[in-house]
CSV table of C-alpha atoms in Angstrom, one decimal:
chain,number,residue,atom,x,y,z
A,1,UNK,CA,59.0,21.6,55.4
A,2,UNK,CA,56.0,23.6,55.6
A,3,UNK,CA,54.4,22.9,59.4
A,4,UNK,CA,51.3,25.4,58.9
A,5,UNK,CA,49.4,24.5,55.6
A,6,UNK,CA,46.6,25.6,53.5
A,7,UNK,CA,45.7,23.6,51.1
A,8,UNK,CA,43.6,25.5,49.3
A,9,UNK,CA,44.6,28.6,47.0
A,10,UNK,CA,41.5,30.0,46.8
A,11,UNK,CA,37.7,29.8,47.5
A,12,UNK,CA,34.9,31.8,46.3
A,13,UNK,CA,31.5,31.6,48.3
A,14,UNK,CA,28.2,33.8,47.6
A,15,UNK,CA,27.3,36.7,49.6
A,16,UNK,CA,25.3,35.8,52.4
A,17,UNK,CA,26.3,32.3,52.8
A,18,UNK,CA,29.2,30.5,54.9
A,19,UNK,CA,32.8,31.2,54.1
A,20,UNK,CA,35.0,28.1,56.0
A,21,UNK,CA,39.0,28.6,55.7
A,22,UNK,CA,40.9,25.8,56.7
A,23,UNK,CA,44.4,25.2,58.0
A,24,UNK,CA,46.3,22.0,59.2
A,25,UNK,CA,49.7,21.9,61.3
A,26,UNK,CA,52.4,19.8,61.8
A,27,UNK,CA,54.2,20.2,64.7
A,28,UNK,CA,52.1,19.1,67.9
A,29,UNK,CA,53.6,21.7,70.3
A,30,UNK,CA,51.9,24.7,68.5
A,31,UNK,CA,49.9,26.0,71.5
A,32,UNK,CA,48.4,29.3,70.2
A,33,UNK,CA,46.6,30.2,66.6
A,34,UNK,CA,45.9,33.5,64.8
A,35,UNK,CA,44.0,34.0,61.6
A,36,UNK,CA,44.8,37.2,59.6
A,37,UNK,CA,43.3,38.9,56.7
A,38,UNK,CA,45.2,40.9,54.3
A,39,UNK,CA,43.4,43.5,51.5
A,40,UNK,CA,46.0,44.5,48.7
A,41,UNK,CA,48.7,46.4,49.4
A,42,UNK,CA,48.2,46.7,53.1
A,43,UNK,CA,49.9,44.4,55.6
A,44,UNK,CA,47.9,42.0,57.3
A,45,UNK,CA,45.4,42.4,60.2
A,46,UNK,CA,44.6,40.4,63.2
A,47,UNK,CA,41.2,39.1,62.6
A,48,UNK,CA,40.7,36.4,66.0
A,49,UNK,CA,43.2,33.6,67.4
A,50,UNK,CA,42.8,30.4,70.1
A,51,UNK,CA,44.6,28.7,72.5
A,52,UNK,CA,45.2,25.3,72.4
A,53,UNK,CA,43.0,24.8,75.9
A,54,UNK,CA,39.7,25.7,73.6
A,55,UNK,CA,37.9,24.3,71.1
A,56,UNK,CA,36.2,27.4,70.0
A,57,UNK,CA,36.9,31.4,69.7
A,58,UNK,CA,33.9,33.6,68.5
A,59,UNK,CA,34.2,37.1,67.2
A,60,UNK,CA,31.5,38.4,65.8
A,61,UNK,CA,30.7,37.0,62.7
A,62,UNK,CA,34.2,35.3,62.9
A,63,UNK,CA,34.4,32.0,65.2
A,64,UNK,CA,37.8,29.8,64.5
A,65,UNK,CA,37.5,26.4,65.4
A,66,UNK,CA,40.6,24.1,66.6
A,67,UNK,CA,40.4,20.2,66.4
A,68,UNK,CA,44.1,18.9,68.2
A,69,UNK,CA,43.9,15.2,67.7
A,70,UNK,CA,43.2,16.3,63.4
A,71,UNK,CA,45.4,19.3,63.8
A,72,UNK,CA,43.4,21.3,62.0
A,73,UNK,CA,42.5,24.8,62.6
A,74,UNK,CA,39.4,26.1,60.8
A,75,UNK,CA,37.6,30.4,60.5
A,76,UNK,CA,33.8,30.7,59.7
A,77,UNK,CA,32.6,33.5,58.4
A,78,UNK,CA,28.5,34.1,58.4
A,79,UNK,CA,27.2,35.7,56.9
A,80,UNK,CA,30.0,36.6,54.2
A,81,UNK,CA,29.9,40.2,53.5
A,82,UNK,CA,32.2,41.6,49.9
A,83,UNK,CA,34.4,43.1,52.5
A,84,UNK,CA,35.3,40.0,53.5
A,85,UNK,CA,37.5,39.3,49.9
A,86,UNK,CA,40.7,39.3,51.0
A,87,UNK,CA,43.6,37.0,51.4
A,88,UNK,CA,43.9,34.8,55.1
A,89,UNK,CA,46.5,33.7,56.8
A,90,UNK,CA,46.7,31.3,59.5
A,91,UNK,CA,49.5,31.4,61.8
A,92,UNK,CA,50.9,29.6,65.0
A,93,UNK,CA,53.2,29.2,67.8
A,94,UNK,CA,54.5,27.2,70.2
A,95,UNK,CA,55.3,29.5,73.6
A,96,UNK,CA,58.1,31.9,72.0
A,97,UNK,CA,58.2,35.4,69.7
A,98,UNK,CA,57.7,33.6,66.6
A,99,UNK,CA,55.2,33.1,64.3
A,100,UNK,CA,54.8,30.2,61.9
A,101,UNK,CA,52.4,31.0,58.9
A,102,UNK,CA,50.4,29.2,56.0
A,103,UNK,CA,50.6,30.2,52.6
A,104,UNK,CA,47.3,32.1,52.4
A,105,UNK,CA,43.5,31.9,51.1
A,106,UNK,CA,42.3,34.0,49.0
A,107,UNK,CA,38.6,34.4,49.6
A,108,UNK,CA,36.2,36.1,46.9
A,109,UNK,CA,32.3,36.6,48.2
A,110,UNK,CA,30.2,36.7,45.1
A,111,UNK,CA,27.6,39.7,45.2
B,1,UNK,CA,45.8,50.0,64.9
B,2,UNK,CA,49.2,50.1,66.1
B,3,UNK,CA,51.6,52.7,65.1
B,4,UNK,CA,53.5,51.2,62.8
B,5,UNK,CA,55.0,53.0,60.2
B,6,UNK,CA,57.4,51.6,57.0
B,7,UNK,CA,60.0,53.8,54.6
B,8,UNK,CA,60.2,53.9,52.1
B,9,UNK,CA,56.7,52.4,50.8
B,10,UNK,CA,58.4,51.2,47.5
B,11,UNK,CA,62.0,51.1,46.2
B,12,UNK,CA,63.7,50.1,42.7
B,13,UNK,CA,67.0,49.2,43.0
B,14,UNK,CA,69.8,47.6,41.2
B,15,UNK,CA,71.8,44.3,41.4
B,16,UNK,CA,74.6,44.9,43.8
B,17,UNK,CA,73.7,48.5,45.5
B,18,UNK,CA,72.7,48.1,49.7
B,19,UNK,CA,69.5,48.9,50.3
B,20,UNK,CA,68.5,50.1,54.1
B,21,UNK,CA,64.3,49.3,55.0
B,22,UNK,CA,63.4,51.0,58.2
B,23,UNK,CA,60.7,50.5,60.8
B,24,UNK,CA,59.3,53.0,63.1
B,25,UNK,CA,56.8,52.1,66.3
B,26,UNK,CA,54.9,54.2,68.2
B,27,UNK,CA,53.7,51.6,71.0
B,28,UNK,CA,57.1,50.7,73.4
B,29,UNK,CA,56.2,47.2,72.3
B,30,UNK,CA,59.4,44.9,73.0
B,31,UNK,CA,59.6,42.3,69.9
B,32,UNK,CA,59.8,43.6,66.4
B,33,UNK,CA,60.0,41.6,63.3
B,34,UNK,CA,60.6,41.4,59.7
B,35,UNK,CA,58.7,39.2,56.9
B,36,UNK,CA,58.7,39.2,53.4
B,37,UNK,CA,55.7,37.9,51.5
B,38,UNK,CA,56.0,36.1,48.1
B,39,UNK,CA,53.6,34.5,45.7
B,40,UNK,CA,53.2,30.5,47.3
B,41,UNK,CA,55.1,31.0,50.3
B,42,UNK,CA,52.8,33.3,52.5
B,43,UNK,CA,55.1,34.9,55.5
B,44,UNK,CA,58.3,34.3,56.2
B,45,UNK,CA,60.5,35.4,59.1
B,46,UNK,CA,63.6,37.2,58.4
B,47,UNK,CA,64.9,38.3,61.2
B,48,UNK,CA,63.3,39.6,65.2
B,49,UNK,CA,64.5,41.8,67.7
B,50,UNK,CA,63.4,41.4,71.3
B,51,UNK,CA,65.5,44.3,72.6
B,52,UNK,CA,67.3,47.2,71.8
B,53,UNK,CA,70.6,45.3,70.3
B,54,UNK,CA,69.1,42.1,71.1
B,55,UNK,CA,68.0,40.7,67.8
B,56,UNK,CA,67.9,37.0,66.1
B,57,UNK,CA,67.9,34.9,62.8
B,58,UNK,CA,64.4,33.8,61.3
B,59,UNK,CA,64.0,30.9,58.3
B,60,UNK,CA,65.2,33.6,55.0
B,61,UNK,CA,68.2,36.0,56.8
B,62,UNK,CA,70.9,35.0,54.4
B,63,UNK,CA,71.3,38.3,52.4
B,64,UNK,CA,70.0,40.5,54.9
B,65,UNK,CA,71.1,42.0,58.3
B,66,UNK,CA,69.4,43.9,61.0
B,67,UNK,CA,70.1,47.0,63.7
B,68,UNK,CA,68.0,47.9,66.3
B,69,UNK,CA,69.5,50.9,68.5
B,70,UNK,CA,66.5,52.9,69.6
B,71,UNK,CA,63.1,50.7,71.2
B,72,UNK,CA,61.0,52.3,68.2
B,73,UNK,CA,63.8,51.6,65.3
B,74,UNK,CA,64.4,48.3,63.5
B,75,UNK,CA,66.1,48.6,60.3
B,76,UNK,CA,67.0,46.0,57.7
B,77,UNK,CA,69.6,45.9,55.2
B,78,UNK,CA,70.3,44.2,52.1
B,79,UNK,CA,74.0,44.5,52.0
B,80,UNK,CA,74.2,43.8,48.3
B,81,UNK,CA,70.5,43.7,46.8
B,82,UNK,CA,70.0,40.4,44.1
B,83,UNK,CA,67.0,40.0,42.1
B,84,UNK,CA,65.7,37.4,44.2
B,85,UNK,CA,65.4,39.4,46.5
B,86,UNK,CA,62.7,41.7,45.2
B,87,UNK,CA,59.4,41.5,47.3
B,88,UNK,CA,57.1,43.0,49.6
B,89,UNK,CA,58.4,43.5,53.4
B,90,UNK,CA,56.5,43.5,56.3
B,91,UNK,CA,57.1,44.9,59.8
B,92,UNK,CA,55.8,43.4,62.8
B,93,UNK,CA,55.1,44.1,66.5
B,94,UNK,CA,54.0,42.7,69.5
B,95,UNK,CA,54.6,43.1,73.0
B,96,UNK,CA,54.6,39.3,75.0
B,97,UNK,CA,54.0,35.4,73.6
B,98,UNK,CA,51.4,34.1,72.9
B,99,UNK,CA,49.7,37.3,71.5
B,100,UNK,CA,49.0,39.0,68.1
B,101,UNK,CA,51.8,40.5,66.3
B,102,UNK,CA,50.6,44.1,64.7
B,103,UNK,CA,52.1,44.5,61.0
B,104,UNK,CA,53.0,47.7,59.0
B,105,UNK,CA,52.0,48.8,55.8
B,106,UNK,CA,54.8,47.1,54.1
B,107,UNK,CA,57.7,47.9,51.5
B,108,UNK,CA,57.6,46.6,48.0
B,109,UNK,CA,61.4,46.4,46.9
B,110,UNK,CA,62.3,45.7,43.3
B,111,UNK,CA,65.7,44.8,42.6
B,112,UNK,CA,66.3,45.0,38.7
């Protein structure tokens, strides 16, 4: 049973504009929320997480926004740069060592 | 960027030989972890460590064992590689809850 999903495979957004990655959860006791970003063949980076007592993280040109009563997690990018094609990940966890992660998003900005 | 380092960076192997994946840190940090990473399923946990000797089960261990006898060492063994088994393996780090883990480079393992 997959408790951190993304729902979509891909997304491809112009240069310039706003990139949105979304992510919904499962499992209510999820306190604490990471987005990631992977290039090929590298392992994935930290890119900017939230606790479950905010609403909003920003980072930058990176702000993640959590909605608990949806459970939905969300990353805006703006403006998206063509660095930004990569694959994301969102992740989660509930107080202890492990991580729970979605299946990935693979962004492409269009020059 | 942490210092994380994986060996070896890639491996072809066949059915039935062990193969031995090892991570090295450079940061003291306490847990250590290993993922693999295939095509539709994103992450998945094989097995942590949060201690020298101390080390637990994640969703995919079945096939694989771990050691970890030095803070900066976490190695992981297929005791008797299957083709399922090819992927790419990640490393991770952190150092408390409720805080980023910091991956390596990763392993891609083929097992013909």
């Amino acid at each position: 049973d997959q408790q951190v999903k993304q729902n979509s495979p891909s997304l491809s957004v112009q240069e310039g504009r706003i990139s949105i990655l979304n992510c919904d959860y499962t499992n209510s006791m999820f306190d604490y929320f990471l987005w990631y970003k992977k290039y090929p063949a590298e392992g994935p980076t930290f890119l900017i997480s939230i606790s479950s007592i905010k609403d909003k993280n920003e980072d930058g040109r990176f702000t993640v926004f959590l909605n608990k009563s949806a459970k939905h997690l969300s990353l805006h990018i703006v403006p998206s740069q063509p660095g930004d094609s990569a694959v994301y990940f969102c992740a989660a966890n509930f107080g202890n060592e492990k991580l729970t992660f979605g299946t990935g998003t693979r962004l492409t900005i269009i020059p | 960027d942490a210092g994380i380092t994986q060996s070896p960076r890639h491996k072809v192997t066949e059915t039935g030989t062990p193969v031995t994946l090892r991570c090295h840190q450079t940061e003291n940090h306490r847990y250590m972890y290993w993922y693999r990473q295939d095509p539709g399923h994103g992450l998945r946990l094989i097995h942590y460590s949060y201690g020298v000797k101390d080390t637990d089960k994640g969703e995919v261990s079945d096939g694989y064992s771990v050691s970890r006898s030095k803070t900066e060492d976490f190695l992981l063994t297929l005791e008797s590689a299957t083709s399922s088994q090819t992927s790419v393996y990640f490393c991770a780090i952190s150092d408390g809850l409720d805080i980023p883990q910091y991956f390596g480079p990763g392993t891609r393992l083929t097992v013909t």
